[in-house]
Amino acid sequence: MAILPIRQLGDPVLRQRARPVEEFDEALLRLVEDMIETMYDAPGVGLAAPQIGRSIRLFVFDDGDGTGARALVNPTLAGLAGEEVLEEGCLSIRGPYAPTKRATGVHVTGQSLTGQPVRFDAQGLLARIMQHETDHLDGMLYIDRLDDEGRREVMRQLREQEVAGERDGRRSQR
Ligand code: ZN
């Protein structure tokens, strides 16, 4: 197991549409183990493969319901229902959080690590994680879902962090 570097805003891999996973092999299992370790270390509640530089349709998540970390391969979301605005952040945009509108319920289909079909309904935080991580696989970030003002505020906070980092003589996170 290894903790992998998390790609940050500005890295082109975060803007690519990831390709489907076709081989459900040992290498995929090992990648998922590393992604789970990286997610917990961050710490975060979800991590998509593009965030560690692999442009494939895979993410790991743990919504804290006691099940532990899970992986989902080649996910598709349907039946988005309801609407809720909650603070959201991203391990690839370190620091800021912003109120972000998401559906409160979603039907999820995809595949397990062995390629078996997976199907479940997600509500609340789990539904939010599914939307955030699936966006990553389409090259999309949560800041794309904010209005101009919200996005400007996130970018302002990022700049402020950077200036503070330079002032303290630390290396910037990005
Ligand atoms: Zn993210």
Coordinates of C-alpha atoms and ligand atoms in Angstrom, one line a residue:
M1 CA 0.0 0.0 0.0
A2 CA 1.1 3.5 -0.7
I3 CA 0.0 7.0 -0.3
L4 CA -0.2 8.6 -3.7
P5 CA 0.3 12.3 -4.6
I6 CA -3.1 14.0 -5.2
R7 CA -3.2 16.1 -8.3
Q8 CA -4.2 19.7 -7.8
L9 CA -6.3 22.3 -9.7
G10 CA -4.4 23.2 -12.9
D11 CA -3.3 19.6 -13.6
P12 CA -4.8 18.7 -17.0
V13 CA -5.7 15.1 -15.9
L14 CA -8.4 16.6 -13.8
R15 CA -10.0 18.1 -16.9
Q16 CA -10.0 14.9 -19.0
R17 CA -12.9 12.6 -19.6
A18 CA -11.8 9.3 -18.0
R19 CA -12.0 6.1 -20.0
P20 CA -14.0 3.0 -18.8
V21 CA -12.2 0.3 -16.8
E22 CA -12.1 -2.9 -18.9
E23 CA -9.7 -5.1 -17.0
F24 CA -10.7 -6.2 -13.5
D25 CA -7.3 -7.6 -12.5
E26 CA -4.9 -7.6 -9.6
A27 CA -3.5 -4.3 -10.7
L28 CA -6.9 -2.7 -10.3
L29 CA -7.2 -4.2 -6.7
R30 CA -3.8 -2.8 -5.8
L31 CA -4.6 0.6 -7.2
V32 CA -7.8 0.7 -5.2
E33 CA -5.9 -0.2 -2.0
D34 CA -3.6 2.7 -2.6
M35 CA -6.5 5.0 -3.3
I36 CA -8.2 4.1 -0.1
E37 CA -5.1 4.6 1.9
T38 CA -4.6 8.0 0.2
M39 CA -8.2 9.0 0.8
Y40 CA -8.0 8.3 4.5
D41 CA -4.6 10.0 4.8
A42 CA -5.9 13.2 3.2
P43 CA -8.4 12.8 4.9
G44 CA -11.4 12.8 2.6
V45 CA -14.7 10.9 2.0
G46 CA -14.1 10.2 -1.7
L47 CA -11.2 10.0 -4.2
A48 CA -11.5 9.6 -7.9
A49 CA -8.8 7.9 -10.0
P50 CA -8.0 11.1 -12.1
Q51 CA -7.1 12.8 -8.8
I52 CA -4.1 10.5 -8.5
G53 CA -3.3 10.8 -12.2
R54 CA -5.1 7.8 -13.6
S55 CA -7.7 8.8 -16.2
I56 CA -10.1 5.8 -15.7
R57 CA -13.7 5.6 -14.4
L58 CA -13.1 4.5 -10.9
F59 CA -13.5 6.1 -7.4
V60 CA -13.4 5.1 -3.8
F61 CA -15.5 6.5 -1.0
D62 CA -16.5 6.2 2.6
D63 CA -19.6 8.2 3.7
G64 CA -19.1 7.1 7.3
D65 CA -22.1 4.8 7.5
G66 CA -19.9 2.1 9.1
T67 CA -19.5 0.0 5.9
G68 CA -16.0 1.2 5.5
A69 CA -14.3 2.1 2.2
R70 CA -15.9 1.0 -1.0
A71 CA -14.9 1.3 -4.7
L72 CA -17.2 1.8 -7.6
V73 CA -16.2 1.2 -11.2
N74 CA -17.7 2.6 -14.4
P75 CA -20.5 4.4 -12.5
T76 CA -23.7 5.9 -14.0
L77 CA -26.1 8.2 -12.2
A78 CA -29.8 8.5 -12.9
G79 CA -33.0 9.7 -11.4
L80 CA -31.4 12.7 -9.6
A81 CA -34.1 14.1 -7.3
G82 CA -34.4 16.8 -4.7
E83 CA -32.0 19.7 -4.1
E84 CA -29.7 20.7 -1.2
V85 CA -27.0 23.4 -0.9
L86 CA -24.2 22.3 1.5
E87 CA -20.6 23.2 1.9
E88 CA -18.4 21.2 -0.4
G89 CA -14.7 20.9 -0.9
C90 CA -12.3 18.8 -2.9
L91 CA -8.9 17.2 -2.2
S92 CA -7.7 18.6 -5.5
I93 CA -8.6 22.2 -4.5
R94 CA -7.0 22.2 -1.0
G95 CA -8.4 24.6 1.5
P96 CA -11.7 26.3 0.5
Y97 CA -15.2 25.0 0.9
A98 CA -18.2 26.5 -0.8
P99 CA -22.0 26.1 -0.7
T100 CA -22.7 23.8 -3.6
K101 CA -26.1 22.6 -4.9
R102 CA -26.6 18.9 -5.4
A103 CA -29.5 16.4 -5.8
T104 CA -30.4 14.8 -2.5
G105 CA -31.1 11.4 -4.0
V106 CA -29.7 9.5 -6.9
H107 CA -29.8 6.0 -8.4
V108 CA -26.3 4.6 -8.9
T109 CA -25.3 1.8 -11.2
G110 CA -21.8 0.5 -12.0
Q111 CA -19.5 -2.4 -11.4
S112 CA -17.6 -3.9 -8.5
L113 CA -13.9 -4.6 -8.5
T114 CA -14.6 -8.0 -9.9
G115 CA -16.7 -6.6 -12.7
Q116 CA -20.1 -7.6 -11.2
P117 CA -23.0 -5.2 -11.7
V118 CA -23.7 -3.0 -8.8
R119 CA -26.9 -1.0 -8.2
F120 CA -28.1 1.1 -5.2
D121 CA -29.9 4.2 -4.2
A122 CA -28.0 6.9 -2.5
Q123 CA -29.3 9.7 -0.3
G124 CA -27.8 12.7 1.5
L125 CA -24.0 12.7 1.9
L126 CA -23.7 9.5 -0.1
A127 CA -25.6 11.0 -3.0
R128 CA -23.4 14.1 -2.8
I129 CA -20.3 12.0 -2.9
M130 CA -21.6 10.0 -5.9
Q131 CA -22.2 13.2 -7.8
H132 CA -18.9 14.9 -6.8
E133 CA -16.8 11.8 -7.7
T134 CA -18.7 11.0 -11.0
D135 CA -18.1 14.6 -12.0
H136 CA -14.3 14.0 -11.6
L137 CA -14.6 11.2 -14.1
D138 CA -16.1 13.6 -16.6
G139 CA -13.3 16.2 -16.1
M140 CA -15.6 18.4 -13.9
L141 CA -14.9 20.0 -10.5
Y142 CA -17.3 21.3 -7.9
I143 CA -16.3 24.9 -8.6
D144 CA -17.8 24.5 -12.1
R145 CA -21.2 24.1 -10.4
L146 CA -20.9 27.4 -8.4
D147 CA -22.1 30.7 -9.7
D148 CA -19.5 33.3 -10.7
E149 CA -19.4 34.8 -7.3
G150 CA -18.9 31.5 -5.6
R151 CA -16.1 30.5 -7.9
R152 CA -14.4 33.9 -7.4
E153 CA -14.5 33.4 -3.7
V154 CA -12.9 30.0 -3.9
M155 CA -10.2 31.4 -6.2
R156 CA -9.7 34.3 -3.8
Q157 CA -9.2 31.9 -0.9
L158 CA -6.7 29.8 -2.9
R159 CA -4.7 33.0 -3.7
E160 CA -4.7 34.0 -0.1
Q161 CA -3.4 30.6 1.0
E162 CA -0.7 30.8 -1.6
V163 CA 0.4 34.3 -0.4
A164 CA 0.3 33.1 3.3
G165 CA 2.3 30.1 2.3
E166 CA 5.0 32.2 0.6
R167 CA 5.1 34.6 3.5
D168 CA 5.7 31.7 5.9
G169 CA 8.5 30.5 3.5
R170 CA 6.6 27.2 3.0
R171 CA 6.3 25.5 -0.3
S172 CA 2.9 26.0 -1.9
Q173 CA 0.5 23.1 -1.8
R174 CA -0.1 23.4 -5.5
Ligands
ZN1 ZN -13.0 16.3 -5.6

